[in-house]
PDB file of C-alpha atoms in Angstrom:
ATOM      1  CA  UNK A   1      90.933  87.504  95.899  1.00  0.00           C
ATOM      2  CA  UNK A   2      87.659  85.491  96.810  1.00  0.00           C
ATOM      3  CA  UNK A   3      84.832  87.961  96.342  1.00  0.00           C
ATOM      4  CA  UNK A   4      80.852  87.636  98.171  1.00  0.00           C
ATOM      5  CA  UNK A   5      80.229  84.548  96.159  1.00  0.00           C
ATOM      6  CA  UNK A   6      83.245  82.793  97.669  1.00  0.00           C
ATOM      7  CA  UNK A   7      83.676  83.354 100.828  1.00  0.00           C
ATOM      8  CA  UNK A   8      79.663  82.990 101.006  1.00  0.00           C
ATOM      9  CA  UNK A   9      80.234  79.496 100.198  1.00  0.00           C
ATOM     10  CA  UNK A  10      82.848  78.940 102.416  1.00  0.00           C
ATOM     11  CA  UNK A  11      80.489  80.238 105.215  1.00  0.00           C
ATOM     12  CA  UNK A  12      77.957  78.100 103.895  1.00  0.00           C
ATOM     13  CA  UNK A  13      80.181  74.981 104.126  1.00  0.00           C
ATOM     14  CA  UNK A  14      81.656  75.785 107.464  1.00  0.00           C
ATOM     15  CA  UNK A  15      78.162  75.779 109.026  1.00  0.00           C
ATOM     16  CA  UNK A  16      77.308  72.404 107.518  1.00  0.00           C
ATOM     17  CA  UNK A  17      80.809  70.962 109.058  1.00  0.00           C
ATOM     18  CA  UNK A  18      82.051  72.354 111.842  1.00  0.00           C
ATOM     19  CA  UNK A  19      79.504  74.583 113.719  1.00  0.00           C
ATOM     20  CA  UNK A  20      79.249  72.027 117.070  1.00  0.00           C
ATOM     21  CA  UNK A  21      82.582  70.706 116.928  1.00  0.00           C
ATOM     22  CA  UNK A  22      85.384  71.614 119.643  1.00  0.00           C
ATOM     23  CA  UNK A  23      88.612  72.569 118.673  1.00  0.00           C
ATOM     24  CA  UNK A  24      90.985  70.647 120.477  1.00  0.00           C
ATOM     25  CA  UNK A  25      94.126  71.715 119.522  1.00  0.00           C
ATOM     26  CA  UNK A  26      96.068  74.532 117.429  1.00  0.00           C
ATOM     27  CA  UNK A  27      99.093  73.994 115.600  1.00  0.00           C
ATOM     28  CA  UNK A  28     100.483  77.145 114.237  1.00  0.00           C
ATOM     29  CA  UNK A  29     103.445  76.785 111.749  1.00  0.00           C
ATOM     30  CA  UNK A  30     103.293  80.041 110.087  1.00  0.00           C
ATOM     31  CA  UNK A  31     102.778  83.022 113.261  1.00  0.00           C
ATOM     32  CA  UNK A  32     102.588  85.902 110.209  1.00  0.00           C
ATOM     33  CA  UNK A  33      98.965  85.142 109.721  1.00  0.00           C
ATOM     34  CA  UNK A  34      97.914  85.973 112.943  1.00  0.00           C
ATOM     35  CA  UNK A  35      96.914  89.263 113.482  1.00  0.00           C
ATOM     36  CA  UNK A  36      95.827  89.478 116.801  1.00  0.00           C
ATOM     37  CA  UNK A  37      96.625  88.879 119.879  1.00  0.00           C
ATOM     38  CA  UNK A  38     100.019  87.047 119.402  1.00  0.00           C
ATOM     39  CA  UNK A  39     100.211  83.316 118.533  1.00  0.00           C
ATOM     40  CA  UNK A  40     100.437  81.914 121.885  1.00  0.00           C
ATOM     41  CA  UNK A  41      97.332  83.688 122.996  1.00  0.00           C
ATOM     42  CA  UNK A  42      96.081  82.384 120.030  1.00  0.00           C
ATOM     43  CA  UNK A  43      96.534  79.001 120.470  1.00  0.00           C
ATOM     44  CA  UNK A  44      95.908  79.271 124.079  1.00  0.00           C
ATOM     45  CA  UNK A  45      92.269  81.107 123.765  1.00  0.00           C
ATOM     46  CA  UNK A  46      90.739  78.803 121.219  1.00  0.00           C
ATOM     47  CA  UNK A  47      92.424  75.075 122.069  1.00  0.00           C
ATOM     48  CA  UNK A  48      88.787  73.641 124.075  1.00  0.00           C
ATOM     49  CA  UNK A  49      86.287  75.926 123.122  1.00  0.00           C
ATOM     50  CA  UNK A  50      83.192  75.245 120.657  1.00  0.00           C
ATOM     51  CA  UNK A  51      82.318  76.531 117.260  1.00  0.00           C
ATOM     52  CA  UNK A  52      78.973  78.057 118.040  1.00  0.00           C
ATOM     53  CA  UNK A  53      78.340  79.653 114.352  1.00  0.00           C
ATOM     54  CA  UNK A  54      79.349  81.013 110.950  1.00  0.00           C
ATOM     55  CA  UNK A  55      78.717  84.490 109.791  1.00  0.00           C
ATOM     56  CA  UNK A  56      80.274  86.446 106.823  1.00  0.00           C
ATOM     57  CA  UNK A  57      80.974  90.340 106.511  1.00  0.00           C
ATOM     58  CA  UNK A  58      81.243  91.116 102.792  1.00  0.00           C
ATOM     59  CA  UNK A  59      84.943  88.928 102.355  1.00  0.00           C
ATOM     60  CA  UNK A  60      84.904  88.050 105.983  1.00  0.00           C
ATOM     61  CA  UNK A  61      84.841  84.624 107.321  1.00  0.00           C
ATOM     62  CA  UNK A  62      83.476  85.184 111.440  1.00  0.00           C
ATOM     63  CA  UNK A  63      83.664  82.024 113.547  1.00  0.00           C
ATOM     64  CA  UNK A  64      81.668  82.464 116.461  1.00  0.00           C
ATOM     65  CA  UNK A  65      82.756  80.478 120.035  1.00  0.00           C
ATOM     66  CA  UNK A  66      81.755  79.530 122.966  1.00  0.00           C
ATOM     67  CA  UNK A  67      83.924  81.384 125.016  1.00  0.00           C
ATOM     68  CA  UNK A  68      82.204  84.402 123.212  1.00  0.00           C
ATOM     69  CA  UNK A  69      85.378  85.538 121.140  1.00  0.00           C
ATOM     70  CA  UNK A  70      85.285  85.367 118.080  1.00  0.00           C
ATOM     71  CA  UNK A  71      87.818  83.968 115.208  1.00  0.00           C
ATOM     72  CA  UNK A  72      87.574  86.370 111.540  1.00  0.00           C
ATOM     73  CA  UNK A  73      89.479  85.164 108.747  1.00  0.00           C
ATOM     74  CA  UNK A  74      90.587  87.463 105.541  1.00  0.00           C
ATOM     75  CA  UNK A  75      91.592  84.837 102.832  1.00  0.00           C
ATOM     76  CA  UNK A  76      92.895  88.226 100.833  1.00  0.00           C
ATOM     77  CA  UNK A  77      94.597  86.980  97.728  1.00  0.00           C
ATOM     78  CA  UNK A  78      95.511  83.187  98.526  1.00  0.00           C
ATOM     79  CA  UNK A  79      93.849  82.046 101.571  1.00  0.00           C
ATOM     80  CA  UNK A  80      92.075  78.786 101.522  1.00  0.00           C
ATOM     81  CA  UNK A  81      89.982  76.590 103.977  1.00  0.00           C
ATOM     82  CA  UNK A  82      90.156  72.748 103.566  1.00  0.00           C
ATOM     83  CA  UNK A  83      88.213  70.556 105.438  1.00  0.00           C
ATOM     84  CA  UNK A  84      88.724  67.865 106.199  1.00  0.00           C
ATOM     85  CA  UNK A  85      92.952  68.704 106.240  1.00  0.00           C
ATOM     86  CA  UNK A  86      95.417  67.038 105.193  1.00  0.00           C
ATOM     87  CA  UNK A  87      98.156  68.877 106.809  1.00  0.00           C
ATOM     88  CA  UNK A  88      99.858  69.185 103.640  1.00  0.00           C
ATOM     89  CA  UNK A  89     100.459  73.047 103.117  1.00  0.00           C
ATOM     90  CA  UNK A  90      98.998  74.555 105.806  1.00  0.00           C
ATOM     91  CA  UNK A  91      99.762  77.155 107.692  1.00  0.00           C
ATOM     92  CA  UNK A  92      97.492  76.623 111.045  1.00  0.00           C
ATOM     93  CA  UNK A  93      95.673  73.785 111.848  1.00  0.00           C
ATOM     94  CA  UNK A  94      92.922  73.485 113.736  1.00  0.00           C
ATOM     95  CA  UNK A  95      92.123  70.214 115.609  1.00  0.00           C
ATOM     96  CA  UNK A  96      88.416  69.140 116.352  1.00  0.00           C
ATOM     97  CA  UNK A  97      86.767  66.659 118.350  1.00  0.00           C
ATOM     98  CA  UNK A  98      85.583  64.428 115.027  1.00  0.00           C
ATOM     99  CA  UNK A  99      88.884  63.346 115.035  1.00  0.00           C
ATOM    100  CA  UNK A 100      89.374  65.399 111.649  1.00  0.00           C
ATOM    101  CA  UNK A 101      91.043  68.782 110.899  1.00  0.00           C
ATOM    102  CA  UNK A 102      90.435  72.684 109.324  1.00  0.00           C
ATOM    103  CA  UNK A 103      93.072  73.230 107.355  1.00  0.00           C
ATOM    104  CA  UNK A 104      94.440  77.213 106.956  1.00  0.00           C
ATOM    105  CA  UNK A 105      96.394  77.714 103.717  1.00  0.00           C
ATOM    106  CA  UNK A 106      97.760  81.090 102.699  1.00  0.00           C
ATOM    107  CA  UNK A 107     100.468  80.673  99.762  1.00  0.00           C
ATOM    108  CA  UNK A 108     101.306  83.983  99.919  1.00  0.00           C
ATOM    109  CA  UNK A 109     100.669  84.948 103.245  1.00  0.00           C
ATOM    110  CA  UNK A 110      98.773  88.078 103.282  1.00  0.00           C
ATOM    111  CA  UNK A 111      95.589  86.438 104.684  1.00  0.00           C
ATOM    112  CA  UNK A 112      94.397  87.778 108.122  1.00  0.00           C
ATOM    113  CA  UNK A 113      93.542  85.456 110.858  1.00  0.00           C
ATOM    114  CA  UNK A 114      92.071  87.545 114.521  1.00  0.00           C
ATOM    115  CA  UNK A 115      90.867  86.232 117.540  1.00  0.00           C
ATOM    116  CA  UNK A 116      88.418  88.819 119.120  1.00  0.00           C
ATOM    117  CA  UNK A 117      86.454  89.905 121.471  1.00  0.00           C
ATOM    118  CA  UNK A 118      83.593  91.817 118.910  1.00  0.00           C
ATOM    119  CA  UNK A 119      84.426  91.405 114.932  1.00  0.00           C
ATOM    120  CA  UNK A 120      81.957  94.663 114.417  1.00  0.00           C
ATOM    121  CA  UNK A 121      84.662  96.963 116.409  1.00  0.00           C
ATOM    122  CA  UNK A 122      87.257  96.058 113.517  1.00  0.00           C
ATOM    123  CA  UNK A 123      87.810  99.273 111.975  1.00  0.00           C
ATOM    124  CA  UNK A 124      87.833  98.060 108.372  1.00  0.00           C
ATOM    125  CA  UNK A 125      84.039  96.071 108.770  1.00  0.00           C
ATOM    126  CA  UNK A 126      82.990  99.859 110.700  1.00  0.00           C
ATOM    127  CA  UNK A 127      84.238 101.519 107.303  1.00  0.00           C
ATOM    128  CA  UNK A 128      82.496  98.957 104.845  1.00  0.00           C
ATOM    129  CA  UNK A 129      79.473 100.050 102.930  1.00  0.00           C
ATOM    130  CA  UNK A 130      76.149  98.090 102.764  1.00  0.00           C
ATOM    131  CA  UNK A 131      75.905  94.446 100.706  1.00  0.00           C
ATOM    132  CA  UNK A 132      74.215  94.817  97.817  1.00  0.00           C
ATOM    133  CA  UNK A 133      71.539  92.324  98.984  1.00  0.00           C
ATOM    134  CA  UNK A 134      70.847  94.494 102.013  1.00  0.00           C
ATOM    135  CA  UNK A 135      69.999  97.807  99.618  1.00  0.00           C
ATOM    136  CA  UNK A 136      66.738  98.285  97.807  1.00  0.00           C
ATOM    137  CA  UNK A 137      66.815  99.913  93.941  1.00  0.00           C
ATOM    138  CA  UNK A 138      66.084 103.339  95.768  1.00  0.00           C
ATOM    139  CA  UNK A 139      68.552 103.252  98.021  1.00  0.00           C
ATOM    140  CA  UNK A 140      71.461 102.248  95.568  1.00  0.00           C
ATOM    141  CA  UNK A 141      70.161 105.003  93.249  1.00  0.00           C
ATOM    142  CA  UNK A 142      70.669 107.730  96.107  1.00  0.00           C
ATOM    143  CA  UNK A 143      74.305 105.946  96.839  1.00  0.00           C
ATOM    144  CA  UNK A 144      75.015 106.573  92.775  1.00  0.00           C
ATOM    145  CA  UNK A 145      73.771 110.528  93.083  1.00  0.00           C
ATOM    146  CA  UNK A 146      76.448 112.989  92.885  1.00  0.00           C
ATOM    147  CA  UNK A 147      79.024 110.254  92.143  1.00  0.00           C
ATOM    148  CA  UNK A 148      81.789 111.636  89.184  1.00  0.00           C
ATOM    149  CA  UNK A 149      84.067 108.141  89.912  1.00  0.00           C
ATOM    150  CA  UNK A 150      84.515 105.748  87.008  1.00  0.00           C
ATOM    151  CA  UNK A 151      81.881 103.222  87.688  1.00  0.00           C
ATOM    152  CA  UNK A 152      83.885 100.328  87.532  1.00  0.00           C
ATOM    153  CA  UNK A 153      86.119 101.207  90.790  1.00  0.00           C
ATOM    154  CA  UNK A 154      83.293 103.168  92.622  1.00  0.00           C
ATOM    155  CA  UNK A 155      81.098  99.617  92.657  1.00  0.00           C
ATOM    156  CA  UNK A 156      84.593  97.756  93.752  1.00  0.00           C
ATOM    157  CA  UNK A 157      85.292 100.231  96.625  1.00  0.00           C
ATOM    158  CA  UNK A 158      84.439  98.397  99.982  1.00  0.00           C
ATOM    159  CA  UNK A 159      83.558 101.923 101.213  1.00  0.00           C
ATOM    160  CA  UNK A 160      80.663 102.433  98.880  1.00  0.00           C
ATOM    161  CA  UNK A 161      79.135  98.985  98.123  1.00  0.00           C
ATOM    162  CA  UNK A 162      81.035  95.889 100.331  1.00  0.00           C
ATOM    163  CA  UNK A 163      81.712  92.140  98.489  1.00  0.00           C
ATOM    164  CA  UNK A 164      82.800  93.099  94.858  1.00  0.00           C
ATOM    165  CA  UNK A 165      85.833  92.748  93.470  1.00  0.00           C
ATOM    166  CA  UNK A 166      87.647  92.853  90.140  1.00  0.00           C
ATOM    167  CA  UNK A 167      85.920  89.754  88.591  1.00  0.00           C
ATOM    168  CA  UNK A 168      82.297  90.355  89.285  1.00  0.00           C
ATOM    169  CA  UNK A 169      82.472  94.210  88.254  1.00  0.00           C
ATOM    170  CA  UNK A 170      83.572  93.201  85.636  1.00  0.00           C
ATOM    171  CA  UNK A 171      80.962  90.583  84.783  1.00  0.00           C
ATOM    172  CA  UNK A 172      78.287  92.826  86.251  1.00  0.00           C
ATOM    173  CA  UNK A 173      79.103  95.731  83.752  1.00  0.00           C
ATOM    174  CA  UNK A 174      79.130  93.587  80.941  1.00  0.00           C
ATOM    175  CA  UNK A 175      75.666  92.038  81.517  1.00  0.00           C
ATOM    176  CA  UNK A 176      74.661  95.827  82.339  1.00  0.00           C
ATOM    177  CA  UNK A 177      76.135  96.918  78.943  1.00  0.00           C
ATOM    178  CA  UNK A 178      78.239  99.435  80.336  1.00  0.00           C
ATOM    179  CA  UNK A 179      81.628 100.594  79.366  1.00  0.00           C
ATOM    180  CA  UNK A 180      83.871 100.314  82.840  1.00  0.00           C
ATOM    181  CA  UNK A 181      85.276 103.695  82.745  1.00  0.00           C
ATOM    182  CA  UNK A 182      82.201 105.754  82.435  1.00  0.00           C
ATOM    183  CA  UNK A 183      81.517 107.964  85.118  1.00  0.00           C
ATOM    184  CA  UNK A 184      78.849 107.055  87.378  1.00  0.00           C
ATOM    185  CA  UNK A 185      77.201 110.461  87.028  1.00  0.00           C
ATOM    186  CA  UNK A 186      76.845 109.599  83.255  1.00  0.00           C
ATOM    187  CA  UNK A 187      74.516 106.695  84.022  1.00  0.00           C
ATOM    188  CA  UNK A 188      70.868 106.685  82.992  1.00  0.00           C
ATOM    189  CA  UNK A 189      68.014 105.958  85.564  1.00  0.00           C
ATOM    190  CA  UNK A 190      67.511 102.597  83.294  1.00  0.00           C
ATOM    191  CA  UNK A 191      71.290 102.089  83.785  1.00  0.00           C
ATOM    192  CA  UNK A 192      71.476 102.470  87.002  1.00  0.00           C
ATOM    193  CA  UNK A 193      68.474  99.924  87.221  1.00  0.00           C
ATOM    194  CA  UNK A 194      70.032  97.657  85.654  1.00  0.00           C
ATOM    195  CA  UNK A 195      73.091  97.505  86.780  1.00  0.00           C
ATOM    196  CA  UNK A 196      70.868  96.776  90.365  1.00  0.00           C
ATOM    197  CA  UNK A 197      69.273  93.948  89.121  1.00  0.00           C
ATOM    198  CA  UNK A 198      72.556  92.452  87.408  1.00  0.00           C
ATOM    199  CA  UNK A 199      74.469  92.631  90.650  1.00  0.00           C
ATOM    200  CA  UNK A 200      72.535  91.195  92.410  1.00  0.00           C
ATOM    201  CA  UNK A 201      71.692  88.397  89.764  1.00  0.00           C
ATOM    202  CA  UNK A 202      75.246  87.759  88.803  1.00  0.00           C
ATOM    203  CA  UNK A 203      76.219  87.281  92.678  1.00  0.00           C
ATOM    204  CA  UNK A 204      73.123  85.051  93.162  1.00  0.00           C
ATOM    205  CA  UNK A 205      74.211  82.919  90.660  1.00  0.00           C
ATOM    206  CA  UNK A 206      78.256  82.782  91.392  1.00  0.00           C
ATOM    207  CA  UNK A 207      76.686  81.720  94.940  1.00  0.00           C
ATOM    208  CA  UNK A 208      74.637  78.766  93.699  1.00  0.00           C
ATOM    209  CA  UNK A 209      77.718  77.773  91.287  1.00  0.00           C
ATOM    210  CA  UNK A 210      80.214  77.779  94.536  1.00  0.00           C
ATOM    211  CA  UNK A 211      81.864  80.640  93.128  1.00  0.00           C
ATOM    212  CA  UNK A 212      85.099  81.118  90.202  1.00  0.00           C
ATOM    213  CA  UNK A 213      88.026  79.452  90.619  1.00  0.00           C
ATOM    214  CA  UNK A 214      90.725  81.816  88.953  1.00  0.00           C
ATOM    215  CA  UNK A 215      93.219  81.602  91.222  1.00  0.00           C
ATOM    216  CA  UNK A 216      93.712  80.115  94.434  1.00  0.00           C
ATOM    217  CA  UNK A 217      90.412  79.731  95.641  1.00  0.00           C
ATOM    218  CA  UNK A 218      88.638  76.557  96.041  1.00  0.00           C
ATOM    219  CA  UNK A 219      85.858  75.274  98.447  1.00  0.00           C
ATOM    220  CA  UNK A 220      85.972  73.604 101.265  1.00  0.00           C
ATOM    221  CA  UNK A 221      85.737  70.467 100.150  1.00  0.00           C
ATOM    222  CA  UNK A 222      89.624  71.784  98.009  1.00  0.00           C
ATOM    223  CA  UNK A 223      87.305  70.965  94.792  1.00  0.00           C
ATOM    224  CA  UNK A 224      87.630  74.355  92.710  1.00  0.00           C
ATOM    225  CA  UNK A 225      83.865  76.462  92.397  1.00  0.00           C
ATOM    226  CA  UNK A 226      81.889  76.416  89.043  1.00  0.00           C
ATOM    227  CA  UNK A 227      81.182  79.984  87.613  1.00  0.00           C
ATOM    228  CA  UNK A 228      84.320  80.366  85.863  1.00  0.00           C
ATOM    229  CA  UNK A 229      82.291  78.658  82.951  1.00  0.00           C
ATOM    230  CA  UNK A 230      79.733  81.305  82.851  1.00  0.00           C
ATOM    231  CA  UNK A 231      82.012  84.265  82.651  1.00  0.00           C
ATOM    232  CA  UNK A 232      81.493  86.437  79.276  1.00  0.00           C
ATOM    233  CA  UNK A 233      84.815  88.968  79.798  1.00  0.00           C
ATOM    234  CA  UNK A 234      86.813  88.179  82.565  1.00  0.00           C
ATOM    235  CA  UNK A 235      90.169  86.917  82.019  1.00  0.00           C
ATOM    236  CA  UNK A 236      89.008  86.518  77.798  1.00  0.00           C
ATOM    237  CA  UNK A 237      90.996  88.763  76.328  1.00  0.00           C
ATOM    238  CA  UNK A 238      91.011  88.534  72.837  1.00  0.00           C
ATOM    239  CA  UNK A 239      88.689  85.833  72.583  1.00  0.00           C
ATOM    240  CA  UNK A 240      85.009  86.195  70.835  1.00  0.00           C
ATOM    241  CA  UNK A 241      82.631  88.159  72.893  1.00  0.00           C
ATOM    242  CA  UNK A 242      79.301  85.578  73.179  1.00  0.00           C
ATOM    243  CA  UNK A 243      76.835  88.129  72.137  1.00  0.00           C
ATOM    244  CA  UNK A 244      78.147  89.808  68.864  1.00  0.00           C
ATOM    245  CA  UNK A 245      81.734  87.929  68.305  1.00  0.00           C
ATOM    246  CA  UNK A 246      83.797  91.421  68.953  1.00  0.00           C
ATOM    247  CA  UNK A 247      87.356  90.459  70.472  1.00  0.00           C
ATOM    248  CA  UNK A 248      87.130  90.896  74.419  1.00  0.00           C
ATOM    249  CA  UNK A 249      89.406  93.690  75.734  1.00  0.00           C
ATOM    250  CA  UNK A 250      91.650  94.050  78.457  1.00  0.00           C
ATOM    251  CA  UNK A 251      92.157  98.143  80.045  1.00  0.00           C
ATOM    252  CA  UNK A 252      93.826  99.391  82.776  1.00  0.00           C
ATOM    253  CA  UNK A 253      91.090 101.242  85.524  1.00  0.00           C
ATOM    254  CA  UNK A 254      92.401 102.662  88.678  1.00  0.00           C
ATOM    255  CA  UNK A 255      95.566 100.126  88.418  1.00  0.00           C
ATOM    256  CA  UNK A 256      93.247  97.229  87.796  1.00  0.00           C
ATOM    257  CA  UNK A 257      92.499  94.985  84.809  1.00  0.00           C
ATOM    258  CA  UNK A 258      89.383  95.692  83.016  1.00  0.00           C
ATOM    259  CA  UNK A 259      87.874  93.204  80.765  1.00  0.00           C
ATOM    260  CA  UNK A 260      85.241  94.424  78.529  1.00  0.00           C
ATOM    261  CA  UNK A 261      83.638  94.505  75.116  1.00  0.00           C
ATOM    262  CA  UNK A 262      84.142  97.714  73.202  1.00  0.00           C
ATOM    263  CA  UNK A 263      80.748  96.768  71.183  1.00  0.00           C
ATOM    264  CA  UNK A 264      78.302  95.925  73.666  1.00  0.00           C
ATOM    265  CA  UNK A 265      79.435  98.096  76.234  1.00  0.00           C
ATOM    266  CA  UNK A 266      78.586 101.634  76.234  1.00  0.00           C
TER     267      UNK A 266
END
């Protein structure tokens, strides 16, 4: 699933292309995506109107309009944005006035496409905890207090911190130098500082490199991101850990792959 550094470039790329632009026409070929309100209010409400602006919630893409309404895609596990589309593929396409189009692509379909009238009354972005670029060191430290959770799902739950997922935990913990299944409450006050900075410097840095194409994600552009060379554990099982040659590990956390090194994590 694209995590903060992905759909942040997406956002990114949609402001730079399409913010201006009418859409002139929807073609819908796959009605499961849309969530809300049914497909030919769908198509109805959005064929004319401008794209105003781009904002992103944690993994949410939030097109603003001009008729005030506003469009959020959830990529989930195999969404993808393509512009300019091909039409090969795609589940919706959206028409603009450049002549060109947004292409929607959802392999799987379990991506989440809503027209509506105020993205911040969606009760999943009311239950989402604050981005870690919004937080100061103090105020994640408080957030940690009390916590007995493994820290490896506790920094992946939406509810706690909002925009990490499996891959960047996982990277974040290894540049941290801390074993995934420890228990928050076990962490040190130079752990826990730590583990601050590195989130925030492994997301800053996924961001500049267009984020890691692993599976179905890929920019805008459809050219894949450029972090998966920088990753140390994910998806490296038994292969040499960078730092001190140990094989990388693979453990199951909370039903989710963990990639780690048993010698520099602790």
């Amino acid at each position: 699933m694209p995590e903060l550094p992905e759909v942040e470039t997406i956002k990114r790329e949609l402001e730079n292309s399409i913010v201006g632009k009418k859409i002139t026409e929807v073609c819908i070929h796959q009605p499961k995506v849309i969530r809300e309100p049914t497909p030919e209010k769908f198509k109805k409400e959005l064929s004319g109107v401008k794209i105003t602006g781009v904002k992103r919630k944690a993994k949410l893409l939030i097109i603003e309009l001009s008729s005030g309404k506003f469009l959020c895609i959830h990529l989930k596990m195999t969404g993808q944005l393509v512009y300019p589309g091909q039409g090969k593929d795609a589940r919706i396409i959206f028409h603009l006035s450049d002549g060109k189009t947004l292409d929607f692509r959802d392999q799987r379909i379990f991506a989440e496409l809503r027209l509506v009238d105020d993205w911040r009354a969606l009760k999943f972005v009311q239950e989402l905890g604050p981005e870690p670029f919004e937080i100061n060191l103090e105020q994640f430290k408080k957030m940690l207090k009390g916590k007995k959770t493994k820290i490896k799902p506790l920094i992946m739950d939406q509810k706690f911190i909002s925009g990490i997922g499996n891959l960047y935990a996982a990277e974040v913990l290894f540049r941290s130098k801390i074993y995934p299944a420890r228990s928050a409450a076990s962490l040190k006050e130079t752990e826990k500082e730590l583990l601050f900075k590195e989130i925030k410097d492994t997301l800053t840095e996924a961001i500049r490199e267009k984020g890691s194409s692993v599976d179905q994600y890929v920019q805008l552009s459809g050219k894949p991101g450029n972090y998966v060379k920088f990753h140390k554990v994910y998806d490296r099982v038994g292969k040499p850990c960078f730092v001190c040659k140990s094989l990388i590990k693979r453990i199951l956390i909370g039903g989710r792959g963990s990639y780690f090194c048993p010698k520099c994590q602790k």
